[in-house]
Amino acid sequence: GNPFIEPFRATNTDLALEWYFDEGALLSFAYFDKNIESFPSSETTTILWADTGLPNSLLGSQIDDLIDAEFEVTRRTNGGGGNLDGFEIQYQQNLTFLPEGWMQNLGIISNLTMVDSKVDASGLPLTGQSDRTYNFTLYYEDDKFSTRLAYTYRGDYTTTNSSDNNKIRYRDPAKSLDFAASYQINDNLKVTLDGINLTDETIGDYMAPGIGRLITEQVTGTHWMVGASYKF
């Protein structure tokens, strides 16, 4: 690693407004601004072997061919600072205003976050920072049975920044539809069923924004899990 990495420093400003307009209900708005003085980041550069600081013995039998060669090096370094600002809107409510019966046990939980981030030196977004994320959950709960269907979205984001566009790495937007249910058979026994990634979404990692050279693609499929818990 790099022993000269500076600590993460930022000046933060936050403002939040919350309205609890009913039992178990919330509507909130939050604004945030982070003036980042320094932060660790990754950089990929091309340098001569002599500039790596590594011993020549690592070149082995190829030392004559590689001693004057250039190598691509990815390493942690001190970032040049930047700025991040955005807002978050959250809404949740038990839908008790619906007609009497099972529909009054329904509820909604939702969230939207919008972020604009920029690194001073390059003007690129902060690594690992999506400009938009949101989730929406519809749930049902009564004394014995509960179930949830949740959709989550995270926008694309860079994983490695570089002054060379061809060396910028980024990840595609991630989307997931998940399911969870539980049933309380008695005071002691509860059974559960969970489903993850119901729509069989994939996640791709790419290089060179605008060109999109595929590096890896993750295919996890849909996972189902059945469980039970017993209290003595």
C-alpha positions in Angstrom: 0.0 0.0 0.0 0.8 3.7 0.0 1.9 4.9 3.5 1.5 8.5 2.5 -2.3 8.4 2.0 -3.9 11.4 3.7 -7.1 10.9 5.8 -10.5 11.6 4.3 -11.5 15.2 5.2 -14.7 17.0 4.3 -16.9 19.9 5.4 -20.5 18.8 5.5 -23.7 20.8 5.3 -27.1 19.0 5.9 -30.7 20.1 6.0 -33.6 17.8 6.6 -37.4 18.4 6.9 -39.6 15.6 8.2 -43.4 15.4 8.4 -45.1 12.6 10.4 -48.6 13.1 9.1 -50.1 9.8 10.4 -49.3 6.9 12.6 -46.3 5.1 11.0 -46.3 7.6 8.1 -43.4 9.8 7.0 -42.6 12.3 4.3 -39.1 13.8 4.4 -36.8 15.8 2.3 -33.0 16.1 2.9 -30.4 18.2 1.2 -26.7 17.6 1.7 -23.4 19.2 0.5 -19.9 17.8 1.1 -16.9 19.9 0.3 -14.2 17.2 0.1 -10.6 18.4 0.8 -8.9 15.1 0.3 -9.8 11.5 -0.2 -7.9 8.3 -1.3 -8.5 7.3 -4.9 -7.2 4.8 -7.4 -5.2 5.7 -10.5 -3.8 3.7 -13.4 -0.7 5.0 -15.0 2.0 3.7 -17.4 5.5 4.0 -16.1 9.0 2.6 -16.7 10.1 -0.4 -14.7 12.8 1.7 -12.9 10.1 4.1 -11.6 8.1 1.3 -9.9 10.6 1.0 -7.1 10.5 -2.8 -7.3 13.7 -5.0 -7.4 15.0 -6.2 -10.8 15.0 -9.7 -9.5 11.2 -9.8 -10.0 11.8 -9.8 -13.8 13.5 -13.2 -13.7 14.9 -14.5 -16.9 13.1 -11.8 -18.9 15.1 -9.0 -17.3 16.9 -8.0 -20.6 13.6 -7.6 -22.4 11.7 -5.9 -19.6 14.2 -3.7 -17.8 13.4 -0.7 -20.1 9.8 -1.6 -20.7 6.7 0.4 -19.6 4.2 -1.2 -17.2 0.6 -0.3 -16.4 0.3 0.3 -12.6 -2.9 0.7 -10.6 -2.4 2.0 -7.1 -3.9 4.1 -4.3 -3.1 7.8 -4.2 -4.2 11.0 -2.7 -7.2 12.5 -4.5 -7.3 16.2 -5.3 -10.6 16.9 -3.5 -14.0 17.5 -4.9 -17.6 18.2 -4.2 -20.7 16.2 -3.7 -24.2 17.5 -3.3 -27.7 16.2 -3.7 -31.1 15.5 -2.1 -33.1 12.6 -0.8 -36.9 12.2 -0.7 -38.5 9.5 1.5 -42.1 8.4 1.8 -43.6 5.7 3.9 -47.2 5.0 5.0 -49.5 2.3 6.3 -52.4 2.2 3.9 -55.1 2.2 6.6 -57.3 4.5 4.6 -58.1 1.7 2.1 -61.4 -0.1 2.4 -61.8 -2.3 5.6 -60.4 -5.8 5.4 -57.0 -7.2 4.4 -56.2 -4.1 2.3 -55.7 -2.0 5.4 -52.7 -4.2 6.2 -50.8 -2.9 3.2 -48.0 -0.3 3.3 -45.5 1.5 1.2 -41.8 2.4 1.8 -40.0 4.4 -0.9 -36.8 6.4 -1.3 -35.2 8.5 -4.0 -31.6 9.9 -3.9 -30.1 12.2 -6.5 -26.4 13.1 -6.3 -24.0 15.2 -8.3 -20.3 14.6 -7.6 -17.1 15.9 -9.2 -13.4 15.4 -8.6 -11.6 18.7 -8.9 -8.6 17.5 -10.9 -10.5 15.5 -13.6 -14.1 16.7 -13.4 -15.1 13.0 -13.2 -17.7 11.7 -10.7 -16.4 10.3 -7.4 -15.6 6.6 -7.7 -18.3 4.4 -6.3 -20.9 7.2 -6.5 -24.1 6.7 -8.4 -26.0 9.8 -9.5 -29.4 8.2 -8.8 -30.7 5.5 -6.5 -34.2 4.6 -5.5 -36.2 1.8 -4.0 -39.9 1.0 -3.6 -41.4 -1.6 -1.3 -44.9 -2.8 -1.0 -45.7 -4.8 2.1 -48.5 -6.6 3.9 -48.5 -7.3 7.6 -50.9 -8.8 10.1 -50.6 -10.7 13.4 -49.3 -13.9 11.7 -48.3 -13.3 8.1 -46.1 -10.7 6.5 -44.7 -10.3 3.0 -42.7 -7.7 1.0 -42.0 -7.1 -2.6 -39.1 -4.6 -3.1 -37.5 -3.1 -6.2 -34.1 -1.5 -5.9 -32.2 0.6 -8.5 -28.7 1.9 -8.4 -27.3 4.0 -11.3 -24.0 3.3 -13.0 -20.8 4.5 -11.3 -17.1 4.5 -11.9 -14.8 2.0 -10.1 -11.5 3.4 -11.4 -10.9 7.0 -12.6 -8.1 8.0 -14.9 -7.1 11.0 -17.1 -7.1 8.5 -20.0 -10.8 7.7 -21.0 -9.8 4.3 -22.2 -8.7 3.3 -18.6 -11.8 4.5 -16.8 -13.7 1.6 -15.4 -17.4 1.7 -14.5 -20.3 -0.6 -13.5 -23.6 -0.8 -15.2 -26.8 0.1 -13.3 -27.9 -2.5 -10.8 -31.6 -3.5 -10.6 -33.1 -6.0 -8.3 -36.6 -7.3 -7.5 -36.7 -9.2 -4.2 -39.4 -11.0 -2.2 -39.7 -11.9 1.4 -42.5 -13.6 3.4 -42.9 -15.1 6.9 -45.6 -16.9 8.8 -45.9 -17.2 12.6 -47.3 -20.7 13.1 -47.5 -20.3 16.8 -45.7 -18.4 19.6 -42.6 -20.4 19.1 -42.3 -21.4 15.4 -41.9 -19.1 12.4 -41.2 -20.1 8.8 -39.8 -17.8 6.1 -39.4 -17.6 2.4 -37.0 -15.2 0.6 -36.4 -14.7 -3.1 -33.5 -12.6 -4.4 -33.2 -11.1 -8.0 -36.5 -12.5 -9.2 -36.0 -11.0 -12.7 -32.5 -12.6 -13.2 -30.7 -9.3 -13.7 -27.0 -9.3 -14.6 -24.2 -6.8 -13.7 -21.6 -5.7 -16.2 -18.2 -4.0 -15.6 -16.8 -2.0 -18.5 -13.9 0.2 -19.6 -13.9 3.5 -21.6 -17.3 5.3 -21.2 -18.9 5.9 -24.6 -17.2 2.9 -26.0 -18.1 0.3 -23.4 -15.5 -2.5 -23.5 -16.8 -5.4 -21.5 -14.5 -6.6 -18.7 -16.7 -8.9 -16.6 -20.4 -9.9 -16.4 -21.9 -11.3 -13.2 -24.8 -13.7 -13.6 -26.2 -14.8 -10.2 -29.6 -16.0 -11.3 -32.6 -16.1 -8.9 -32.0 -17.4 -5.3 -34.7 -18.9 -3.2 -34.2 -19.5 0.5 -36.5 -21.3 2.9 -36.0 -21.0 6.7 -37.5 -21.6 10.1 -36.9 -20.4 13.6 -38.0 -21.8 16.9 -38.0 -20.0 20.2 -37.8 -22.1 23.4 
